[in-house]
Amino acid sequence: MPVTVMVTCLFATQVQLSTSDLLSEAKYAEKMQNKPEHGPALLTYVWSGMTLAGLVAVLASGPVIRNWGAKSAYLLSAVPAFGALLVVSRGYLEEKKLNSEEVAKVQARFLQQQEACILCFMMLVGSICIIATGLAFSNVMLNCVVSMVVFIAMLVS
């Protein structure tokens, strides 16, 4: 497998992990706001589950890689990733569907925070620059310079 394809796959993996993490944190934060008295128990439950799942994954990865090869570990991990996709696509996160008036309110609230929107856009452009440079060029100094320019741009903004 070419290095570029491998980096792209690892990037997609990190995007999926970050998205799942963000969605789950948002959901349990919402639940804690609804019933604050159960907040500590819910947080303990969530983090215990994540820790236990991570431990099982680490313990299982050795035998899986030894018996079936390194690619099989990625194939095996695609099963829970697909499960997360099903949860989101089927609407199991209990998100409320907004009508056009509610959508307009949300958009107006975001447009009032122009600095945050501009900063998010700058972060997107900076991340794309770093990723594209890393994928297109093998020059370490160039990658370092691009990363430092993005860092300083984010720091100054």
Coordinates of C-alpha atoms in Angstrom, one line a residue:
M1 CA 0.0 0.0 0.0
P2 CA 1.5 3.4 -1.0
V3 CA 2.3 5.8 1.9
T4 CA -0.1 8.4 0.6
V5 CA -3.0 5.9 0.7
M6 CA -2.0 4.8 4.2
V7 CA -1.8 8.4 5.5
T8 CA -5.2 9.1 3.9
C9 CA -6.7 6.0 5.6
L10 CA -5.3 6.9 9.0
F11 CA -6.6 10.5 8.5
A12 CA -10.1 9.1 7.8
T13 CA -9.8 6.9 10.9
Q14 CA -9.0 9.9 13.0
V15 CA -11.9 11.9 11.5
Q16 CA -14.3 9.0 12.4
L17 CA -12.9 8.7 15.9
S18 CA -13.1 12.5 16.5
T19 CA -16.6 12.7 15.2
S20 CA -17.8 9.7 17.3
D21 CA -16.1 11.2 20.4
L22 CA -17.7 14.6 19.8
L23 CA -21.2 13.2 19.2
S24 CA -21.0 11.0 22.3
E25 CA -19.8 13.8 24.5
A26 CA -22.5 16.1 23.2
K27 CA -25.1 13.4 24.0
Y28 CA -24.0 12.7 27.5
A29 CA -23.6 16.4 28.2
E30 CA -27.2 16.9 27.1
K31 CA -28.3 14.0 29.4
M32 CA -26.4 15.5 32.3
Q33 CA -28.0 18.9 31.8
N34 CA -31.5 17.2 31.9
K35 CA -30.7 15.3 35.1
P36 CA -27.7 16.8 36.9
E37 CA -28.0 14.5 39.9
H38 CA -27.1 11.6 37.7
G39 CA -24.2 13.4 36.1
P40 CA -21.3 11.8 38.0
A41 CA -22.7 8.3 37.6
L42 CA -23.2 8.9 33.9
L43 CA -19.7 10.2 33.5
T44 CA -18.3 7.3 35.4
Y45 CA -20.3 4.8 33.2
V46 CA -19.1 6.4 30.0
W47 CA -15.5 6.6 30.9
S48 CA -15.5 3.1 32.4
G49 CA -16.9 1.8 29.2
M50 CA -14.4 3.6 27.0
T51 CA -11.5 2.4 29.2
L52 CA -12.7 -1.2 29.2
A53 CA -13.3 -1.1 25.4
G54 CA -9.8 0.3 24.9
L55 CA -8.3 -2.4 27.1
V56 CA -10.1 -5.2 25.3
A57 CA -8.9 -3.7 21.9
V58 CA -5.3 -3.6 23.0
L59 CA -5.4 -7.1 24.5
A60 CA -7.1 -8.5 21.3
S61 CA -4.9 -6.7 18.8
G62 CA -1.8 -8.8 19.5
P63 CA -3.4 -12.2 18.8
V64 CA -5.4 -10.8 15.9
I65 CA -2.3 -9.4 14.2
R66 CA -0.2 -12.5 15.0
N67 CA -2.8 -14.9 13.6
W68 CA -4.4 -13.0 10.7
G69 CA -2.0 -10.1 9.9
A70 CA -2.0 -6.4 10.5
K71 CA -4.6 -5.6 7.8
S72 CA -7.2 -7.8 9.6
A73 CA -7.0 -5.5 12.7
Y74 CA -8.2 -2.6 10.5
L75 CA -10.9 -4.8 8.9
L76 CA -12.1 -5.9 12.4
S77 CA -12.2 -2.4 13.7
A78 CA -14.4 -1.4 10.7
V79 CA -17.3 -3.3 12.3
P80 CA -17.8 -1.0 15.3
A81 CA -17.1 2.0 13.1
F82 CA -19.9 1.0 10.7
G83 CA -22.1 0.5 13.8
A84 CA -21.5 4.1 14.8
L85 CA -22.4 5.2 11.3
L86 CA -25.7 3.2 11.6
V87 CA -26.5 4.9 15.0
V88 CA -26.1 8.3 13.5
S89 CA -27.8 7.6 10.1
R90 CA -30.8 6.0 11.8
G91 CA -31.4 9.0 14.1
Y92 CA -30.8 7.1 17.3
L93 CA -29.2 10.1 18.9
E94 CA -32.7 11.6 19.4
E95 CA -31.9 14.9 17.7
K96 CA -34.9 17.1 17.2
K97 CA -35.7 18.0 13.6
L98 CA -35.8 21.7 13.2
N99 CA -38.3 23.6 11.0
S100 CA -37.1 26.4 8.7
E101 CA -37.8 29.1 11.4
E102 CA -35.7 27.3 14.0
V103 CA -32.9 26.8 11.4
A104 CA -33.0 30.5 10.6
K105 CA -32.6 31.3 14.4
V106 CA -29.6 29.0 14.7
Q107 CA -28.0 30.5 11.5
A108 CA -28.6 34.0 12.9
R109 CA -26.9 33.1 16.2
F110 CA -23.9 31.8 14.3
L111 CA -23.7 34.8 12.1
Q112 CA -23.6 37.1 15.2
Q113 CA -20.4 35.3 16.2
Q114 CA -18.4 36.2 13.1
E115 CA -15.1 35.9 14.9
A116 CA -15.7 32.3 15.7
C117 CA -16.9 31.5 12.2
I118 CA -13.8 33.1 10.7
L119 CA -11.5 31.3 13.1
C120 CA -13.1 28.0 12.3
F121 CA -12.7 28.7 8.6
M122 CA -9.0 29.6 9.2
M123 CA -8.5 26.4 11.1
L124 CA -10.0 24.4 8.2
V125 CA -7.8 26.1 5.6
G126 CA -4.7 25.7 7.9
S127 CA -5.4 22.0 8.4
I128 CA -5.9 21.4 4.7
C129 CA -2.6 23.2 4.0
I130 CA -0.8 21.0 6.4
I131 CA -2.4 17.8 5.2
A132 CA -1.8 18.7 1.5
T133 CA 1.8 19.6 2.1
G134 CA 2.4 16.4 4.1
L135 CA 0.8 14.3 1.4
A136 CA 2.4 16.0 -1.6
F137 CA 5.9 16.7 -0.4
S138 CA 8.5 14.6 1.5
N139 CA 10.6 17.6 2.4
V140 CA 10.6 17.7 6.2
M141 CA 11.8 21.4 6.2
L142 CA 8.9 22.4 4.0
N143 CA 6.4 20.6 6.2
C144 CA 7.9 22.2 9.2
V145 CA 7.7 25.7 7.7
V146 CA 4.1 25.3 6.6
S147 CA 3.1 24.0 10.0
M148 CA 4.8 26.9 11.7
V149 CA 3.1 29.4 9.4
V150 CA -0.2 27.9 10.2
F151 CA 0.6 27.9 13.9
I152 CA 1.6 31.6 13.9
A153 CA -1.5 32.5 11.9
M154 CA -3.7 30.7 14.4
L155 CA -1.8 32.3 17.4
V156 CA -2.2 35.8 16.0
S157 CA -5.8 35.4 15.2

